[in-house]
Amino acid sequence: MVETFGENIGNLINMSSKLEKYDRLYEQIKAYVGSTDDIWARLATMEAVLHHKMQAFFWTGVYALVEDELIVRSYQGPVACQKLRHHTGVCWAAMKSGETVIVPDVESFPGHIACNSLSKSEIVIPIRNREGHLFACLDVDSDRLNAFDREDEEGLKKVLSLLYD
Ligand code: SME
């Protein structure tokens, strides 16, 4: 599809405004998380700020790898699945690949686990400890289709870098 000049400018404005928003949220979260090194406290704070400041975020939370199971930890939004079916869905795909998974339409993702029927798109970012070992993932659902892109990955990874700053 050929975009018009105006659409291109609009996309550039949207992109810079999204990254600029993540930069602002990064600074806000940085100010909050300094009081403890506890990563679970830091993650909970990140989720609270991101969830309430990013309009497209419907569910924002973390699943932790516990004895080869993905178990929910802190989150914002409607009640979620406590434990994810083994090696099924978006979170497990991200944990197995070690890479971010962006899902424009969850109904098109094989094995997607619908904790809430209102979730339409999703991004999952694996989280590593200081030694580089995967131990959790940040999962964000939106009630809008195609809500996430590489700018969200960049912005969320920047926020997650505060886990160890
Ligand atoms: N959709 C995720 C499950 C977690 S809920 O979105 C909170 C998945 O397929 O792994």
PDB file of C-alpha atoms and ligand atoms in Angstrom:
ATOM      1  CA  MET A   1       0.000   0.000   0.000  1.00  0.00           C
ATOM      2  CA  VAL A   2       1.537   3.359  -1.061  1.00  0.00           C
ATOM      3  CA  GLU A   3       1.372   5.837   1.811  1.00  0.00           C
ATOM      4  CA  THR A   4       0.762   9.515   1.098  1.00  0.00           C
ATOM      5  CA  PHE A   5       3.272  12.122   2.196  1.00  0.00           C
ATOM      6  CA  GLY A   6       0.891  13.130   4.975  1.00  0.00           C
ATOM      7  CA  GLU A   7       0.583   9.528   6.186  1.00  0.00           C
ATOM      8  CA  ASN A   8       4.375   9.189   6.207  1.00  0.00           C
ATOM      9  CA  ILE A   9       4.731  12.380   8.239  1.00  0.00           C
ATOM     10  CA  GLY A  10       1.962  11.179  10.526  1.00  0.00           C
ATOM     11  CA  ASN A  11       3.726   7.867  11.069  1.00  0.00           C
ATOM     12  CA  LEU A  12       7.007   9.623  11.818  1.00  0.00           C
ATOM     13  CA  ILE A  13       5.244  11.885  14.321  1.00  0.00           C
ATOM     14  CA  ASN A  14       3.539   8.886  15.927  1.00  0.00           C
ATOM     15  CA  MET A  15       6.832   7.004  16.109  1.00  0.00           C
ATOM     16  CA  SER A  16       8.784   9.844  17.678  1.00  0.00           C
ATOM     17  CA  SER A  17       5.928  10.657  20.083  1.00  0.00           C
ATOM     18  CA  LYS A  18       5.754   6.996  21.196  1.00  0.00           C
ATOM     19  CA  LEU A  19       9.502   6.776  21.798  1.00  0.00           C
ATOM     20  CA  GLU A  20       9.468  10.176  23.464  1.00  0.00           C
ATOM     21  CA  LYS A  21       6.670   8.955  25.746  1.00  0.00           C
ATOM     22  CA  TYR A  22       8.702   5.905  26.724  1.00  0.00           C
ATOM     23  CA  ASP A  23      11.655   8.180  27.466  1.00  0.00           C
ATOM     24  CA  ARG A  24       9.463  10.259  29.799  1.00  0.00           C
ATOM     25  CA  LEU A  25       8.116   7.132  31.511  1.00  0.00           C
ATOM     26  CA  TYR A  26      11.667   5.799  31.850  1.00  0.00           C
ATOM     27  CA  GLU A  27      12.650   8.918  33.792  1.00  0.00           C
ATOM     28  CA  GLN A  28       9.514   8.688  35.976  1.00  0.00           C
ATOM     29  CA  ILE A  29      10.106   5.008  36.764  1.00  0.00           C
ATOM     30  CA  LYS A  30      13.813   5.630  37.402  1.00  0.00           C
ATOM     31  CA  ALA A  31      12.839   8.085  40.127  1.00  0.00           C
ATOM     32  CA  TYR A  32      10.531   5.529  41.766  1.00  0.00           C
ATOM     33  CA  VAL A  33      12.636   2.372  41.708  1.00  0.00           C
ATOM     34  CA  GLY A  34      15.767   3.726  43.356  1.00  0.00           C
ATOM     35  CA  SER A  35      14.557   2.924  46.871  1.00  0.00           C
ATOM     36  CA  THR A  36      15.092  -0.839  46.545  1.00  0.00           C
ATOM     37  CA  ASP A  37      17.125  -3.319  44.502  1.00  0.00           C
ATOM     38  CA  ASP A  38      14.307  -5.862  44.771  1.00  0.00           C
ATOM     39  CA  ILE A  39      13.516  -6.770  41.164  1.00  0.00           C
ATOM     40  CA  TRP A  40       9.930  -7.836  41.911  1.00  0.00           C
ATOM     41  CA  ALA A  41       9.243  -4.441  43.508  1.00  0.00           C
ATOM     42  CA  ARG A  42      10.849  -2.733  40.513  1.00  0.00           C
ATOM     43  CA  LEU A  43       8.801  -4.807  38.062  1.00  0.00           C
ATOM     44  CA  ALA A  44       5.565  -4.061  39.947  1.00  0.00           C
ATOM     45  CA  THR A  45       6.350  -0.345  39.794  1.00  0.00           C
ATOM     46  CA  MET A  46       7.183  -0.512  36.080  1.00  0.00           C
ATOM     47  CA  GLU A  47       3.892  -2.282  35.410  1.00  0.00           C
ATOM     48  CA  ALA A  48       1.859   0.268  37.377  1.00  0.00           C
ATOM     49  CA  VAL A  49       3.378   3.280  35.603  1.00  0.00           C
ATOM     50  CA  LEU A  50       3.288   1.744  32.131  1.00  0.00           C
ATOM     51  CA  HIS A  51      -0.258   0.426  32.503  1.00  0.00           C
ATOM     52  CA  HIS A  52      -1.743   3.721  33.619  1.00  0.00           C
ATOM     53  CA  LYS A  53       0.206   5.928  31.206  1.00  0.00           C
ATOM     54  CA  MET A  54       0.028   3.912  27.966  1.00  0.00           C
ATOM     55  CA  GLN A  55      -3.540   4.113  26.666  1.00  0.00           C
ATOM     56  CA  ALA A  56      -3.279   0.933  24.582  1.00  0.00           C
ATOM     57  CA  PHE A  57      -2.247  -1.224  27.558  1.00  0.00           C
ATOM     58  CA  PHE A  58      -5.147  -3.446  28.661  1.00  0.00           C
ATOM     59  CA  TRP A  59      -3.126  -5.922  30.764  1.00  0.00           C
ATOM     60  CA  THR A  60       0.451  -5.429  31.946  1.00  0.00           C
ATOM     61  CA  GLY A  61       2.258  -8.064  33.941  1.00  0.00           C
ATOM     62  CA  VAL A  62       5.028 -10.554  34.473  1.00  0.00           C
ATOM     63  CA  TYR A  63       5.174 -14.332  34.307  1.00  0.00           C
ATOM     64  CA  ALA A  64       8.077 -15.964  36.123  1.00  0.00           C
ATOM     65  CA  LEU A  65       9.769 -19.265  35.273  1.00  0.00           C
ATOM     66  CA  VAL A  66       9.317 -21.493  38.320  1.00  0.00           C
ATOM     67  CA  GLU A  67      10.460 -25.137  37.998  1.00  0.00           C
ATOM     68  CA  ASP A  68       9.749 -25.091  34.252  1.00  0.00           C
ATOM     69  CA  GLU A  69       6.319 -23.492  34.667  1.00  0.00           C
ATOM     70  CA  LEU A  70       5.283 -19.911  33.823  1.00  0.00           C
ATOM     71  CA  ILE A  71       3.546 -18.525  36.925  1.00  0.00           C
ATOM     72  CA  VAL A  72       1.988 -15.072  37.133  1.00  0.00           C
ATOM     73  CA  ARG A  73       3.623 -12.479  39.377  1.00  0.00           C
ATOM     74  CA  SER A  74       2.520  -8.829  39.739  1.00  0.00           C
ATOM     75  CA  TYR A  75       0.200  -7.384  37.130  1.00  0.00           C
ATOM     76  CA  GLN A  76      -2.241  -4.604  36.281  1.00  0.00           C
ATOM     77  CA  GLY A  77      -5.584  -5.239  34.635  1.00  0.00           C
ATOM     78  CA  PRO A  78      -8.275  -7.968  34.731  1.00  0.00           C
ATOM     79  CA  VAL A  79      -7.705 -11.266  36.508  1.00  0.00           C
ATOM     80  CA  ALA A  80      -5.189 -13.373  34.584  1.00  0.00           C
ATOM     81  CA  CYS A  81      -4.237 -17.018  34.208  1.00  0.00           C
ATOM     82  CA  GLN A  82      -2.210 -18.074  37.250  1.00  0.00           C
ATOM     83  CA  LYS A  83      -0.185 -20.713  35.401  1.00  0.00           C
ATOM     84  CA  LEU A  84       0.268 -20.951  31.611  1.00  0.00           C
ATOM     85  CA  ARG A  85      -0.240 -24.243  29.840  1.00  0.00           C
ATOM     86  CA  HIS A  86       3.174 -25.764  29.300  1.00  0.00           C
ATOM     87  CA  HIS A  87       4.998 -24.603  26.166  1.00  0.00           C
ATOM     88  CA  THR A  88       1.816 -23.048  24.776  1.00  0.00           C
ATOM     89  CA  GLY A  89       0.999 -19.472  23.803  1.00  0.00           C
ATOM     90  CA  VAL A  90       2.854 -16.218  23.358  1.00  0.00           C
ATOM     91  CA  CYS A  91       4.775 -16.091  26.643  1.00  0.00           C
ATOM     92  CA  TRP A  92       6.211 -19.574  26.180  1.00  0.00           C
ATOM     93  CA  ALA A  93       7.132 -18.682  22.587  1.00  0.00           C
ATOM     94  CA  ALA A  94       9.122 -15.703  23.865  1.00  0.00           C
ATOM     95  CA  MET A  95      10.765 -17.721  26.642  1.00  0.00           C
ATOM     96  CA  LYS A  96      11.745 -20.547  24.290  1.00  0.00           C
ATOM     97  CA  SER A  97      13.156 -18.202  21.636  1.00  0.00           C
ATOM     98  CA  GLY A  98      14.645 -15.701  24.050  1.00  0.00           C
ATOM     99  CA  GLU A  99      13.328 -13.021  21.739  1.00  0.00           C
ATOM    100  CA  THR A 100      10.487 -10.493  21.824  1.00  0.00           C
ATOM    101  CA  VAL A 101       7.218 -11.707  20.315  1.00  0.00           C
ATOM    102  CA  ILE A 102       4.819  -9.143  18.858  1.00  0.00           C
ATOM    103  CA  VAL A 103       1.334 -10.410  17.978  1.00  0.00           C
ATOM    104  CA  PRO A 104      -0.801  -8.020  15.876  1.00  0.00           C
ATOM    105  CA  ASP A 105      -3.894 -10.247  16.187  1.00  0.00           C
ATOM    106  CA  VAL A 106      -3.958 -12.835  18.976  1.00  0.00           C
ATOM    107  CA  GLU A 107      -6.603 -14.888  17.169  1.00  0.00           C
ATOM    108  CA  SER A 108      -4.032 -15.545  14.452  1.00  0.00           C
ATOM    109  CA  PHE A 109      -1.379 -16.824  16.887  1.00  0.00           C
ATOM    110  CA  PRO A 110      -1.393 -20.642  17.169  1.00  0.00           C
ATOM    111  CA  GLY A 111      -1.950 -21.694  20.782  1.00  0.00           C
ATOM    112  CA  HIS A 112      -2.579 -18.170  22.067  1.00  0.00           C
ATOM    113  CA  ILE A 113      -3.847 -18.328  25.649  1.00  0.00           C
ATOM    114  CA  ALA A 114      -6.761 -15.930  26.132  1.00  0.00           C
ATOM    115  CA  CYS A 115      -6.841 -14.940  29.792  1.00  0.00           C
ATOM    116  CA  ASN A 116      -9.387 -12.309  28.794  1.00  0.00           C
ATOM    117  CA  SER A 117     -11.541 -12.302  25.675  1.00  0.00           C
ATOM    118  CA  LEU A 118     -10.990  -8.552  25.247  1.00  0.00           C
ATOM    119  CA  SER A 119      -7.278  -8.996  24.493  1.00  0.00           C
ATOM    120  CA  LYS A 120      -6.690  -8.391  20.775  1.00  0.00           C
ATOM    121  CA  SER A 121      -2.914  -7.883  20.373  1.00  0.00           C
ATOM    122  CA  GLU A 122       0.113  -8.586  22.532  1.00  0.00           C
ATOM    123  CA  ILE A 123       3.816  -8.057  23.061  1.00  0.00           C
ATOM    124  CA  VAL A 124       5.995 -10.304  25.244  1.00  0.00           C
ATOM    125  CA  ILE A 125       9.596  -9.459  26.155  1.00  0.00           C
ATOM    126  CA  PRO A 126      11.837 -12.042  27.858  1.00  0.00           C
ATOM    127  CA  ILE A 127      13.605 -10.830  31.011  1.00  0.00           C
ATOM    128  CA  ARG A 128      17.131 -11.944  31.946  1.00  0.00           C
ATOM    129  CA  ASN A 129      18.931 -11.762  35.288  1.00  0.00           C
ATOM    130  CA  ARG A 130      22.324 -10.146  35.768  1.00  0.00           C
ATOM    131  CA  GLU A 131      24.017 -13.340  34.583  1.00  0.00           C
ATOM    132  CA  GLY A 132      21.959 -13.310  31.369  1.00  0.00           C
ATOM    133  CA  HIS A 133      19.693 -16.210  32.286  1.00  0.00           C
ATOM    134  CA  LEU A 134      16.002 -16.004  31.331  1.00  0.00           C
ATOM    135  CA  PHE A 135      13.805 -15.991  34.439  1.00  0.00           C
ATOM    136  CA  ALA A 136      10.602 -14.136  33.482  1.00  0.00           C
ATOM    137  CA  CYS A 137       8.811 -12.242  30.753  1.00  0.00           C
ATOM    138  CA  LEU A 138       6.958  -8.941  30.534  1.00  0.00           C
ATOM    139  CA  ASP A 139       3.573  -9.516  28.915  1.00  0.00           C
ATOM    140  CA  VAL A 140       1.397  -6.635  27.660  1.00  0.00           C
ATOM    141  CA  ASP A 141      -2.023  -7.134  26.111  1.00  0.00           C
ATOM    142  CA  SER A 142      -4.047  -4.509  24.287  1.00  0.00           C
ATOM    143  CA  ASP A 143      -7.766  -4.471  23.582  1.00  0.00           C
ATOM    144  CA  ARG A 144      -6.847  -2.980  20.204  1.00  0.00           C
ATOM    145  CA  LEU A 145      -5.594  -4.899  17.163  1.00  0.00           C
ATOM    146  CA  ASN A 146      -1.972  -4.299  16.081  1.00  0.00           C
ATOM    147  CA  ALA A 147      -1.242  -2.053  19.058  1.00  0.00           C
ATOM    148  CA  PHE A 148       2.454  -2.922  19.350  1.00  0.00           C
ATOM    149  CA  ASP A 149       5.527  -2.481  17.159  1.00  0.00           C
ATOM    150  CA  ARG A 150       9.325  -2.260  17.387  1.00  0.00           C
ATOM    151  CA  GLU A 151       9.114   1.122  19.107  1.00  0.00           C
ATOM    152  CA  ASP A 152       7.236  -0.553  21.963  1.00  0.00           C
ATOM    153  CA  GLU A 153       9.916  -3.234  22.116  1.00  0.00           C
ATOM    154  CA  GLU A 154      12.640  -0.551  22.249  1.00  0.00           C
ATOM    155  CA  GLY A 155      10.794   1.512  24.839  1.00  0.00           C
ATOM    156  CA  LEU A 156       9.875  -1.425  27.082  1.00  0.00           C
ATOM    157  CA  LYS A 157      13.404  -2.835  26.936  1.00  0.00           C
ATOM    158  CA  LYS A 158      14.730   0.568  27.998  1.00  0.00           C
ATOM    159  CA  VAL A 159      12.361   0.566  30.975  1.00  0.00           C
ATOM    160  CA  LEU A 160      13.338  -3.017  31.842  1.00  0.00           C
ATOM    161  CA  SER A 161      16.989  -1.944  31.884  1.00  0.00           C
ATOM    162  CA  LEU A 162      16.132  -0.181  35.151  1.00  0.00           C
ATOM    163  CA  LEU A 163      15.894  -3.584  36.833  1.00  0.00           C
ATOM    164  CA  TYR A 164      19.614  -3.502  37.485  1.00  0.00           C
ATOM    165  CA  ASP A 165      20.531   0.185  37.262  1.00  0.00           C
TER     166      ASP A 165
HETATM  167  N1  SME B   1      -1.747 -14.437  26.167  1.00  0.00           N
HETATM  168  C1  SME B   1      -0.662 -15.032  26.938  1.00  0.00           C
HETATM  169  C2  SME B   1      -1.176 -15.512  28.275  1.00  0.00           C
HETATM  170  C3  SME B   1      -1.102 -14.524  29.378  1.00  0.00           C
HETATM  171  S1  SME B   1      -2.521 -13.436  29.320  1.00  0.00           S
HETATM  172  O1  SME B   1      -2.307 -12.631  28.122  1.00  0.00           O
HETATM  173  C4  SME B   1      -2.299 -12.377  30.680  1.00  0.00           C
HETATM  174  C5  SME B   1      -0.038 -16.221  26.182  1.00  0.00           C
HETATM  175  O2  SME B   1      -0.613 -16.655  25.152  1.00  0.00           O
HETATM  176  O3  SME B   1       1.011 -16.685  26.614  1.00  0.00           O
END
